[in-house]
PDB file of N, CA and C in Angstrom:
ATOM      1  N   MET A 237       0.827  -1.308   0.037  1.00 41.00           N
ATOM      2  CA  MET A 237       0.207   0.035  -0.055  1.00 41.00           C
ATOM      3  C   MET A 237       0.913   1.194   0.039  1.00 41.00           C
ATOM      4  N   SER A 238       0.501   2.417  -0.484  1.00 41.00           N
ATOM      5  CA  SER A 238       1.222   3.371  -0.753  1.00 41.00           C
ATOM      6  C   SER A 238       1.048   4.313   0.863  1.00 41.00           C
ATOM      7  N   THR A 239       2.127   4.371   1.392  1.00 45.00           N
ATOM      8  CA  THR A 239       2.082   5.123   2.705  1.00 45.00           C
ATOM      9  C   THR A 239       3.114   6.166   2.900  1.00 45.00           C
ATOM     10  N   GLY A 240       3.921   6.462   1.585  1.00 45.00           N
ATOM     11  CA  GLY A 240       4.818   7.406   1.663  1.00 45.00           C
ATOM     12  C   GLY A 240       6.292   6.835   1.586  1.00 45.00           C
ATOM     13  N   ARG A 241       6.158   5.562   1.814  1.00 44.00           N
ATOM     14  CA  ARG A 241       7.363   4.758   2.029  1.00 44.00           C
ATOM     15  C   ARG A 241       7.768   4.041   0.689  1.00 44.00           C
ATOM     16  N   GLY A 242       7.270   4.401  -0.257  1.00 53.00           N
ATOM     17  CA  GLY A 242       7.486   3.957  -1.539  1.00 53.00           C
ATOM     18  C   GLY A 242       6.390   3.224  -2.332  1.00 53.00           C
ATOM     19  N   LYS A 243       6.522   2.793  -3.554  1.00 62.00           N
ATOM     20  CA  LYS A 243       5.527   2.135  -4.267  1.00 62.00           C
ATOM     21  C   LYS A 243       4.765   0.910  -3.650  1.00 62.00           C
ATOM     22  N   ALA A 244       3.578   0.785  -3.699  1.00 60.00           N
ATOM     23  CA  ALA A 244       2.944  -0.331  -3.456  1.00 60.00           C
ATOM     24  C   ALA A 244       3.235  -1.640  -4.228  1.00 60.00           C
ATOM     25  N   ASP A 245       3.049  -2.622  -3.485  1.00 61.00           N
ATOM     26  CA  ASP A 245       3.112  -4.189  -4.240  1.00 61.00           C
ATOM     27  C   ASP A 245       2.290  -5.049  -3.633  1.00 61.00           C
ATOM     28  N   CYS A 246       1.730  -5.942  -4.690  1.00 64.00           N
ATOM     29  CA  CYS A 246       0.644  -6.871  -4.351  1.00 64.00           C
ATOM     30  C   CYS A 246       0.917  -7.822  -3.219  1.00 64.00           C
ATOM     31  N   SER A 247       2.110  -7.990  -2.724  1.00 63.00           N
ATOM     32  CA  SER A 247       2.587  -8.735  -1.842  1.00 63.00           C
ATOM     33  C   SER A 247       2.337  -8.258  -0.225  1.00 63.00           C
ATOM     34  N   ARG A 248       2.151  -6.895  -0.291  1.00 63.00           N
ATOM     35  CA  ARG A 248       1.742  -6.233   1.110  1.00 63.00           C
ATOM     36  C   ARG A 248       0.494  -5.619   0.822  1.00 63.00           C
ATOM     37  N   CYS A 249      -0.603  -6.341   0.228  1.00 68.00           N
ATOM     38  CA  CYS A 249      -1.628  -5.886   0.071  1.00 68.00           C
ATOM     39  C   CYS A 249      -2.742  -6.705   0.414  1.00 68.00           C
ATOM     40  N   ASP A 250      -3.983  -6.352   0.838  1.00 68.00           N
ATOM     41  CA  ASP A 250      -4.993  -7.065   1.023  1.00 68.00           C
ATOM     42  C   ASP A 250      -5.844  -7.566  -0.213  1.00 68.00           C
ATOM     43  N   ALA A 251      -5.339  -7.320  -1.348  1.00 74.00           N
ATOM     44  CA  ALA A 251      -5.914  -7.500  -2.755  1.00 74.00           C
ATOM     45  C   ALA A 251      -7.448  -7.186  -2.848  1.00 74.00           C
ATOM     46  N   VAL A 252      -7.728  -6.086  -2.463  1.00 75.00           N
ATOM     47  CA  VAL A 252      -9.191  -5.408  -2.524  1.00 75.00           C
ATOM     48  C   VAL A 252      -9.457  -5.541  -3.933  1.00 75.00           C
ATOM     49  N   CYS A 253      -8.621  -5.218  -5.045  1.00 81.00           N
ATOM     50  CA  CYS A 253      -9.086  -5.456  -6.197  1.00 81.00           C
ATOM     51  C   CYS A 253      -9.676  -6.881  -6.522  1.00 81.00           C
ATOM     52  N   CYS A 254      -9.136  -7.793  -6.134  1.00 83.00           N
ATOM     53  CA  CYS A 254      -9.798  -9.049  -6.207  1.00 83.00           C
ATOM     54  C   CYS A 254     -11.184  -9.511  -5.647  1.00 83.00           C
ATOM     55  N   ARG A 255     -11.467  -8.341  -5.140  1.00 83.00           N
ATOM     56  CA  ARG A 255     -12.851  -8.620  -4.588  1.00 83.00           C
ATOM     57  C   ARG A 255     -13.932  -7.679  -5.641  1.00 83.00           C
ATOM     58  N   LEU A 256     -13.454  -6.961  -6.580  1.00 84.00           N
ATOM     59  CA  LEU A 256     -14.314  -6.102  -7.393  1.00 84.00           C
ATOM     60  C   LEU A 256     -14.909  -6.752  -8.168  1.00 84.00           C
ATOM     61  N   THR A 257     -16.243  -6.432  -8.535  1.00 90.00           N
ATOM     62  CA  THR A 257     -17.061  -7.132  -9.804  1.00 90.00           C
ATOM     63  C   THR A 257     -16.183  -6.593 -11.133  1.00 90.00           C
ATOM     64  N   VAL A 258     -16.044  -7.718 -11.676  1.00 93.00           N
ATOM     65  CA  VAL A 258     -15.289  -7.955 -12.950  1.00 93.00           C
ATOM     66  C   VAL A 258     -16.081  -8.065 -14.272  1.00 93.00           C
ATOM     67  N   VAL A 259     -16.648  -7.091 -14.949  1.00 94.00           N
ATOM     68  CA  VAL A 259     -17.705  -7.264 -16.020  1.00 94.00           C
ATOM     69  C   VAL A 259     -16.740  -7.516 -17.115  1.00 94.00           C
ATOM     70  N   LEU A 260     -17.182  -8.661 -17.679  1.00 96.00           N
ATOM     71  CA  LEU A 260     -16.372  -9.163 -18.745  1.00 96.00           C
ATOM     72  C   LEU A 260     -16.842  -8.527 -20.085  1.00 96.00           C
ATOM     73  N   GLN A 261     -15.620  -8.453 -20.908  1.00 95.00           N
ATOM     74  CA  GLN A 261     -15.974  -7.833 -22.302  1.00 95.00           C
ATOM     75  C   GLN A 261     -16.002  -8.617 -23.394  1.00 95.00           C
ATOM     76  N   GLU A 262     -16.454  -8.107 -24.455  1.00 94.00           N
ATOM     77  CA  GLU A 262     -16.047  -8.983 -25.671  1.00 94.00           C
ATOM     78  C   GLU A 262     -14.778  -9.021 -26.076  1.00 94.00           C
ATOM     79  N   GLY A 263     -14.428 -10.356 -26.255  1.00 95.00           N
ATOM     80  CA  GLY A 263     -12.907 -10.881 -26.609  1.00 95.00           C
ATOM     81  C   GLY A 263     -12.192 -11.344 -25.241  1.00 95.00           C
ATOM     82  N   ASP A 264     -12.540 -11.060 -24.184  1.00 96.00           N
ATOM     83  CA  ASP A 264     -12.005 -11.979 -22.772  1.00 96.00           C
ATOM     84  C   ASP A 264     -12.113 -13.399 -23.054  1.00 96.00           C
ATOM     85  N   ALA A 265     -11.166 -14.140 -22.960  1.00 93.00           N
ATOM     86  CA  ALA A 265     -10.877 -15.472 -22.961  1.00 93.00           C
ATOM     87  C   ALA A 265     -10.866 -16.194 -21.563  1.00 93.00           C
ATOM     88  N   VAL A 266     -12.125 -15.812 -20.890  1.00 95.00           N
ATOM     89  CA  VAL A 266     -12.310 -16.436 -19.734  1.00 95.00           C
ATOM     90  C   VAL A 266     -13.001 -17.903 -19.477  1.00 95.00           C
ATOM     91  N   PRO A 267     -12.400 -19.047 -19.171  1.00 95.00           N
ATOM     92  CA  PRO A 267     -13.187 -20.197 -19.058  1.00 95.00           C
ATOM     93  C   PRO A 267     -14.471 -20.019 -18.354  1.00 95.00           C
ATOM     94  N   GLU A 268     -15.496 -20.409 -18.945  1.00 96.00           N
ATOM     95  CA  GLU A 268     -17.129 -20.198 -18.508  1.00 96.00           C
ATOM     96  C   GLU A 268     -17.120 -20.869 -17.016  1.00 96.00           C
ATOM     97  N   HIS A 269     -16.429 -21.768 -16.557  1.00 96.00           N
ATOM     98  CA  HIS A 269     -16.733 -22.230 -15.314  1.00 96.00           C
ATOM     99  C   HIS A 269     -16.244 -21.086 -14.220  1.00 96.00           C
ATOM    100  N   LEU A 270     -15.407 -20.107 -14.595  1.00 97.00           N
ATOM    101  CA  LEU A 270     -15.002 -19.038 -13.714  1.00 97.00           C
ATOM    102  C   LEU A 270     -15.924 -17.849 -13.816  1.00 97.00           C
ATOM    103  N   THR A 271     -17.078 -17.963 -14.582  1.00 97.00           N
ATOM    104  CA  THR A 271     -18.124 -16.859 -14.762  1.00 97.00           C
ATOM    105  C   THR A 271     -19.254 -17.084 -14.373  1.00 97.00           C
ATOM    106  N   THR A 272     -20.028 -16.081 -14.220  1.00 97.00           N
ATOM    107  CA  THR A 272     -21.448 -16.119 -13.955  1.00 97.00           C
ATOM    108  C   THR A 272     -22.182 -14.905 -14.372  1.00 97.00           C
ATOM    109  N   THR A 273     -23.424 -14.756 -14.403  1.00 96.00           N
ATOM    110  CA  THR A 273     -24.463 -13.774 -14.950  1.00 96.00           C
ATOM    111  C   THR A 273     -25.146 -13.043 -13.884  1.00 96.00           C
ATOM    112  N   THR A 274     -25.053 -11.782 -13.710  1.00 94.00           N
ATOM    113  CA  THR A 274     -25.699 -11.202 -12.471  1.00 94.00           C
ATOM    114  C   THR A 274     -27.308 -11.065 -12.855  1.00 94.00           C
ATOM    115  N   ASP A 275     -28.030 -10.757 -11.780  1.00 94.00           N
ATOM    116  CA  ASP A 275     -29.388 -10.528 -12.047  1.00 94.00           C
ATOM    117  C   ASP A 275     -29.794  -9.425 -13.049  1.00 94.00           C
ATOM    118  N   ALA A 276     -28.813  -8.522 -13.176  1.00 94.00           N
ATOM    119  CA  ALA A 276     -29.002  -7.561 -14.129  1.00 94.00           C
ATOM    120  C   ALA A 276     -28.665  -7.870 -15.664  1.00 94.00           C
ATOM    121  N   GLY A 277     -28.043  -9.254 -15.802  1.00 95.00           N
ATOM    122  CA  GLY A 277     -27.689  -9.688 -16.750  1.00 95.00           C
ATOM    123  C   GLY A 277     -26.414  -9.453 -17.381  1.00 95.00           C
ATOM    124  N   LEU A 278     -25.491  -8.949 -16.711  1.00 94.00           N
ATOM    125  CA  LEU A 278     -24.053  -8.703 -16.812  1.00 94.00           C
ATOM    126  C   LEU A 278     -23.327 -10.130 -16.723  1.00 94.00           C
ATOM    127  N   HIS A 279     -22.484 -10.244 -17.575  1.00 96.00           N
ATOM    128  CA  HIS A 279     -21.405 -11.409 -17.734  1.00 96.00           C
ATOM    129  C   HIS A 279     -20.253 -10.970 -16.814  1.00 96.00           C
ATOM    130  N   VAL A 280     -19.909 -11.693 -15.658  1.00 96.00           N
ATOM    131  CA  VAL A 280     -19.127 -11.334 -14.821  1.00 96.00           C
ATOM    132  C   VAL A 280     -18.142 -12.335 -14.249  1.00 96.00           C
ATOM    133  N   MET A 281     -16.887 -12.154 -13.789  1.00 96.00           N
ATOM    134  CA  MET A 281     -16.092 -13.128 -13.020  1.00 96.00           C
ATOM    135  C   MET A 281     -16.870 -13.528 -11.841  1.00 96.00           C
ATOM    136  N   ALA A 282     -16.820 -14.733 -11.767  1.00 97.00           N
ATOM    137  CA  ALA A 282     -17.483 -15.278 -10.421  1.00 97.00           C
ATOM    138  C   ALA A 282     -16.811 -15.173  -9.153  1.00 97.00           C
ATOM    139  N   ARG A 283     -17.406 -15.009  -8.029  1.00 94.00           N
ATOM    140  CA  ARG A 283     -16.819 -14.772  -6.761  1.00 94.00           C
ATOM    141  C   ARG A 283     -17.231 -16.081  -5.640  1.00 94.00           C
ATOM    142  N   ASP A 284     -16.187 -16.267  -4.982  1.00 93.00           N
ATOM    143  CA  ASP A 284     -16.615 -17.507  -3.979  1.00 93.00           C
ATOM    144  C   ASP A 284     -17.371 -17.026  -2.714  1.00 93.00           C
ATOM    145  N   GLU A 285     -17.687 -17.655  -1.821  1.00 90.00           N
ATOM    146  CA  GLU A 285     -18.654 -17.285  -0.846  1.00 90.00           C
ATOM    147  C   GLU A 285     -18.074 -16.132   0.100  1.00 90.00           C
ATOM    148  N   GLU A 286     -16.873 -15.854  -0.001  1.00 86.00           N
ATOM    149  CA  GLU A 286     -15.921 -15.025   0.906  1.00 86.00           C
ATOM    150  C   GLU A 286     -15.950 -13.522   0.024  1.00 86.00           C
ATOM    151  N   GLY A 287     -16.208 -13.563  -1.262  1.00 87.00           N
ATOM    152  CA  GLY A 287     -16.312 -12.578  -2.082  1.00 87.00           C
ATOM    153  C   GLY A 287     -15.078 -12.238  -2.887  1.00 87.00           C
ATOM    154  N   TRP A 288     -14.377 -13.248  -2.780  1.00 87.00           N
ATOM    155  CA  TRP A 288     -12.854 -13.457  -3.591  1.00 87.00           C
ATOM    156  C   TRP A 288     -13.078 -13.708  -5.055  1.00 87.00           C
ATOM    157  N   CYS A 289     -12.461 -13.313  -6.067  1.00 94.00           N
ATOM    158  CA  CYS A 289     -12.617 -13.599  -7.411  1.00 94.00           C
ATOM    159  C   CYS A 289     -12.144 -15.198  -7.610  1.00 94.00           C
ATOM    160  N   VAL A 290     -12.865 -15.952  -8.093  1.00 95.00           N
ATOM    161  CA  VAL A 290     -12.600 -17.394  -8.076  1.00 95.00           C
ATOM    162  C   VAL A 290     -11.419 -17.671  -8.851  1.00 95.00           C
ATOM    163  N   ALA A 291     -10.788 -16.840  -9.746  1.00 95.00           N
ATOM    164  CA  ALA A 291      -9.352 -16.927 -10.425  1.00 95.00           C
ATOM    165  C   ALA A 291      -8.326 -16.924  -9.585  1.00 95.00           C
ATOM    166  N   VAL A 292      -8.511 -16.441  -8.496  1.00 90.00           N
ATOM    167  CA  VAL A 292      -7.478 -16.032  -7.323  1.00 90.00           C
ATOM    168  C   VAL A 292      -7.140 -17.567  -6.940  1.00 90.00           C
ATOM    169  N   ASP A 293      -5.806 -18.029  -7.057  1.00 87.00           N
ATOM    170  CA  ASP A 293      -5.234 -19.244  -6.743  1.00 87.00           C
ATOM    171  C   ASP A 293      -4.831 -19.229  -5.103  1.00 87.00           C
ATOM    172  N   PRO A 294      -5.736 -19.811  -4.292  1.00 80.00           N
ATOM    173  CA  PRO A 294      -5.581 -19.546  -2.723  1.00 80.00           C
ATOM    174  C   PRO A 294      -4.290 -20.238  -2.166  1.00 80.00           C
ATOM    175  N   ALA A 295      -3.737 -21.117  -2.959  1.00 82.00           N
ATOM    176  CA  ALA A 295      -2.257 -21.917  -2.754  1.00 82.00           C
ATOM    177  C   ALA A 295      -1.251 -21.136  -2.862  1.00 82.00           C
ATOM    178  N   HIS A 296      -1.273 -20.086  -3.741  1.00 78.00           N
ATOM    179  CA  HIS A 296      -0.071 -19.142  -4.008  1.00 78.00           C
ATOM    180  C   HIS A 296      -0.436 -17.806  -4.130  1.00 78.00           C
ATOM    181  N   LEU A 297      -1.703 -17.401  -3.719  1.00 76.00           N
ATOM    182  CA  LEU A 297      -2.495 -16.078  -3.490  1.00 76.00           C
ATOM    183  C   LEU A 297      -1.821 -15.195  -4.821  1.00 76.00           C
ATOM    184  N   HIS A 298      -2.215 -15.568  -5.780  1.00 85.00           N
ATOM    185  CA  HIS A 298      -2.153 -14.858  -7.383  1.00 85.00           C
ATOM    186  C   HIS A 298      -3.167 -15.172  -8.169  1.00 85.00           C
ATOM    187  N   CYS A 299      -3.320 -14.643  -9.280  1.00 90.00           N
ATOM    188  CA  CYS A 299      -4.222 -14.860 -10.171  1.00 90.00           C
ATOM    189  C   CYS A 299      -3.955 -16.079 -11.019  1.00 90.00           C
ATOM    190  N   GLY A 300      -4.988 -17.043 -10.979  1.00 92.00           N
ATOM    191  CA  GLY A 300      -4.512 -18.229 -11.581  1.00 92.00           C
ATOM    192  C   GLY A 300      -4.673 -18.165 -13.086  1.00 92.00           C
ATOM    193  N   ILE A 301      -5.187 -17.134 -13.816  1.00 94.00           N
ATOM    194  CA  ILE A 301      -5.390 -16.964 -15.123  1.00 94.00           C
ATOM    195  C   ILE A 301      -4.812 -15.593 -15.542  1.00 94.00           C
ATOM    196  N   TYR A 302      -3.662 -15.169 -15.005  1.00 91.00           N
ATOM    197  CA  TYR A 302      -3.033 -13.914 -15.114  1.00 91.00           C
ATOM    198  C   TYR A 302      -2.888 -13.792 -16.654  1.00 91.00           C
ATOM    199  N   ALA A 303      -2.265 -14.680 -17.123  1.00 93.00           N
ATOM    200  CA  ALA A 303      -1.929 -14.473 -18.729  1.00 93.00           C
ATOM    201  C   ALA A 303      -3.114 -14.309 -19.554  1.00 93.00           C
ATOM    202  N   THR A 304      -4.397 -14.690 -19.286  1.00 94.00           N
ATOM    203  CA  THR A 304      -5.533 -14.503 -20.106  1.00 94.00           C
ATOM    204  C   THR A 304      -6.446 -13.703 -19.230  1.00 94.00           C
ATOM    205  N   ARG A 305      -5.976 -13.019 -18.288  1.00 94.00           N
ATOM    206  CA  ARG A 305      -6.905 -12.117 -17.231  1.00 94.00           C
ATOM    207  C   ARG A 305      -7.885 -11.264 -18.067  1.00 94.00           C
ATOM    208  N   PRO A 306      -9.048 -10.742 -17.813  1.00 96.00           N
ATOM    209  CA  PRO A 306     -10.043 -10.198 -18.355  1.00 96.00           C
ATOM    210  C   PRO A 306      -9.363  -8.406 -18.701  1.00 96.00           C
ATOM    211  N   GLN A 307      -9.974  -7.793 -19.704  1.00 94.00           N
ATOM    212  CA  GLN A 307      -9.362  -6.447 -20.007  1.00 94.00           C
ATOM    213  C   GLN A 307      -9.390  -5.537 -18.668  1.00 94.00           C
ATOM    214  N   VAL A 308     -10.650  -5.652 -18.140  1.00 91.00           N
ATOM    215  CA  VAL A 308     -10.588  -4.950 -17.023  1.00 91.00           C
ATOM    216  C   VAL A 308      -9.651  -4.921 -15.936  1.00 91.00           C
ATOM    217  N   CYS A 309      -8.993  -6.166 -15.726  1.00 90.00           N
ATOM    218  CA  CYS A 309      -8.124  -6.548 -14.768  1.00 90.00           C
ATOM    219  C   CYS A 309      -6.941  -5.988 -15.537  1.00 90.00           C
ATOM    220  N   ARG A 310      -6.573  -6.168 -16.778  1.00 90.00           N
ATOM    221  CA  ARG A 310      -5.285  -5.550 -17.248  1.00 90.00           C
ATOM    222  C   ARG A 310      -5.174  -4.199 -17.022  1.00 90.00           C
ATOM    223  N   ARG A 311      -6.321  -3.461 -17.290  1.00 87.00           N
ATOM    224  CA  ARG A 311      -6.360  -1.888 -17.076  1.00 87.00           C
ATOM    225  C   ARG A 311      -5.893  -1.354 -15.610  1.00 87.00           C
ATOM    226  N   PHE A 312      -6.507  -2.400 -14.630  1.00 84.00           N
ATOM    227  CA  PHE A 312      -6.007  -2.048 -13.474  1.00 84.00           C
ATOM    228  C   PHE A 312      -4.811  -1.324 -12.832  1.00 84.00           C
ATOM    229  N   LYS A 313      -4.296  -0.332 -12.490  1.00 83.00           N
ATOM    230  CA  LYS A 313      -2.940  -0.205 -12.449  1.00 83.00           C
ATOM    231  C   LYS A 313      -2.630  -0.204 -10.887  1.00 83.00           C
ATOM    232  N   MET A 314      -1.846  -1.225 -10.614  1.00 82.00           N
ATOM    233  CA  MET A 314      -1.364  -1.507  -9.276  1.00 82.00           C
ATOM    234  C   MET A 314      -0.818   0.115  -8.632  1.00 82.00           C
ATOM    235  N   ASP A 315      -1.261   0.482  -7.608  1.00 82.00           N
ATOM    236  CA  ASP A 315      -0.670   1.824  -6.988  1.00 82.00           C
ATOM    237  C   ASP A 315      -1.189   3.076  -7.487  1.00 82.00           C
ATOM    238  N   GLY A 316      -1.923   2.661  -8.706  1.00 85.00           N
ATOM    239  CA  GLY A 316      -2.613   3.914  -9.352  1.00 85.00           C
ATOM    240  C   GLY A 316      -3.809   4.722  -8.343  1.00 85.00           C
ATOM    241  N   PRO A 317      -4.077   5.681  -8.842  1.00 87.00           N
ATOM    242  CA  PRO A 317      -5.319   6.562  -8.102  1.00 87.00           C
ATOM    243  C   PRO A 317      -6.351   5.705  -7.654  1.00 87.00           C
ATOM    244  N   TYR A 318      -6.784   4.740  -8.650  1.00 83.00           N
ATOM    245  CA  TYR A 318      -8.007   3.973  -8.037  1.00 83.00           C
ATOM    246  C   TYR A 318      -7.834   3.052  -6.928  1.00 83.00           C
ATOM    247  N   CYS A 319      -6.552   2.310  -7.456  1.00 81.00           N
ATOM    248  CA  CYS A 319      -6.073   1.187  -6.401  1.00 81.00           C
ATOM    249  C   CYS A 319      -5.886   2.001  -4.978  1.00 81.00           C
ATOM    250  N   ARG A 320      -5.251   2.857  -4.932  1.00 84.00           N
ATOM    251  CA  ARG A 320      -5.201   3.952  -3.672  1.00 84.00           C
ATOM    252  C   ARG A 320      -6.274   4.200  -2.991  1.00 84.00           C
ATOM    253  N   GLU A 321      -7.491   4.653  -3.728  1.00 86.00           N
ATOM    254  CA  GLU A 321      -8.692   4.960  -3.331  1.00 86.00           C
ATOM    255  C   GLU A 321      -9.389   3.715  -2.638  1.00 86.00           C
ATOM    256  N   LEU A 322      -9.335   2.678  -3.359  1.00 82.00           N
ATOM    257  CA  LEU A 322     -10.031   1.426  -3.013  1.00 82.00           C
ATOM    258  C   LEU A 322      -9.382   0.951  -1.499  1.00 82.00           C
ATOM    259  N   ARG A 323      -8.138   0.915  -1.601  1.00 81.00           N
ATOM    260  CA  ARG A 323      -7.399   0.608  -0.421  1.00 81.00           C
ATOM    261  C   ARG A 323      -7.597   1.354   0.914  1.00 81.00           C
ATOM    262  N   LYS A 324      -7.648   2.782   0.556  1.00 83.00           N
ATOM    263  CA  LYS A 324      -8.036   3.467   1.768  1.00 83.00           C
ATOM    264  C   LYS A 324      -9.490   3.240   2.035  1.00 83.00           C
ATOM    265  N   ASP A 325     -10.276   3.190   1.402  1.00 82.00           N
ATOM    266  CA  ASP A 325     -11.764   2.954   1.735  1.00 82.00           C
ATOM    267  C   ASP A 325     -11.764   1.604   2.483  1.00 82.00           C
ATOM    268  N   TYR A 326     -11.230   0.699   2.131  1.00 78.00           N
ATOM    269  CA  TYR A 326     -11.029  -0.753   2.794  1.00 78.00           C
ATOM    270  C   TYR A 326     -10.672  -0.503   4.143  1.00 78.00           C
ATOM    271  N   ARG A 327      -9.397   0.161   4.351  1.00 79.00           N
ATOM    272  CA  ARG A 327      -8.650   0.408   5.612  1.00 79.00           C
ATOM    273  C   ARG A 327      -9.316   1.289   6.536  1.00 79.00           C
ATOM    274  N   ASP A 328     -10.206   2.111   5.775  1.00 81.00           N
ATOM    275  CA  ASP A 328     -11.121   3.072   6.759  1.00 81.00           C
ATOM    276  C   ASP A 328     -12.182   2.380   7.346  1.00 81.00           C
ATOM    277  N   ARG A 329     -12.856   1.454   6.378  1.00 77.00           N
ATOM    278  CA  ARG A 329     -14.063   0.492   6.886  1.00 77.00           C
ATOM    279  C   ARG A 329     -13.672  -0.277   7.972  1.00 77.00           C
ATOM    280  N   ASN A 330     -12.464  -1.134   7.704  1.00 73.00           N
ATOM    281  CA  ASN A 330     -11.914  -2.027   8.832  1.00 73.00           C
ATOM    282  C   ASN A 330     -11.354  -1.456   9.820  1.00 73.00           C
ATOM    283  N   ALA A 331     -11.162  -0.390   9.822  1.00 65.00           N
ATOM    284  CA  ALA A 331     -10.588   0.329  11.146  1.00 65.00           C
ATOM    285  C   ALA A 331     -11.525   0.721  12.073  1.00 65.00           C
ATOM    286  N   ARG A 332     -12.906   0.989  11.550  1.00 60.00           N
ATOM    287  CA  ARG A 332     -13.968   1.238  12.454  1.00 60.00           C
ATOM    288  C   ARG A 332     -14.516   0.010  13.443  1.00 60.00           C
ATOM    289  N   GLY A 333     -13.967  -1.100  12.867  1.00 54.00           N
ATOM    290  CA  GLY A 333     -14.392  -2.174  13.676  1.00 54.00           C
ATOM    291  C   GLY A 333     -15.802  -2.723  13.422  1.00 54.00           C
ATOM    292  N   ILE A 334     -16.194  -3.461  14.278  1.00 53.00           N
ATOM    293  CA  ILE A 334     -17.614  -4.119  14.122  1.00 53.00           C
ATOM    294  C   ILE A 334     -18.730  -3.007  14.575  1.00 53.00           C
ATOM    295  N   ALA A 335     -19.776  -2.880  13.896  1.00 54.00           N
ATOM    296  CA  ALA A 335     -20.601  -2.049  14.087  1.00 54.00           C
ATOM    297  C   ALA A 335     -21.604  -2.299  15.286  1.00 54.00           C
ATOM    298  N   LEU A 336     -21.869  -1.243  16.139  1.00 53.00           N
ATOM    299  CA  LEU A 336     -22.454  -1.563  17.270  1.00 53.00           C
ATOM    300  C   LEU A 336     -24.274  -1.810  16.816  1.00 53.00           C
ATOM    301  N   VAL A 337     -24.799  -2.848  17.161  1.00 54.00           N
ATOM    302  CA  VAL A 337     -26.265  -3.013  16.771  1.00 54.00           C
ATOM    303  C   VAL A 337     -27.037  -3.199  18.144  1.00 54.00           C
ATOM    304  N   MET A 338     -27.991  -2.251  18.014  1.00 54.00           N
ATOM    305  CA  MET A 338     -28.990  -1.969  19.157  1.00 54.00           C
ATOM    306  C   MET A 338     -30.222  -2.767  19.055  1.00 54.00           C
ATOM    307  N   TYR A 339     -30.761  -3.734  20.008  1.00 51.00           N
ATOM    308  CA  TYR A 339     -31.760  -4.236  19.861  1.00 51.00           C
ATOM    309  C   TYR A 339     -32.955  -3.964  20.564  1.00 51.00           C
TER     310      TYR A 339
END
């Protein structure tokens, strides 16, 4: 993450980008078993029960289809403005802890 101590790298990140909805585009060569269709009819990368993209290889903690990843993923710039914004929002939400619920 970018904290003023140098450029971010994925090995020190919570991989927030791997939890985003990835809308597939014409020409994306993603195996069908890794995709799904939303209620709105969008063809997207599927996610597991914890919200992770199903292409993430949990044994090695990297994209299992990196060479053929979707165009949206190819355009996502590590440590770019959008990456930093997502990570800041993620940190802010998690820093607040568990919400107090009154019954």
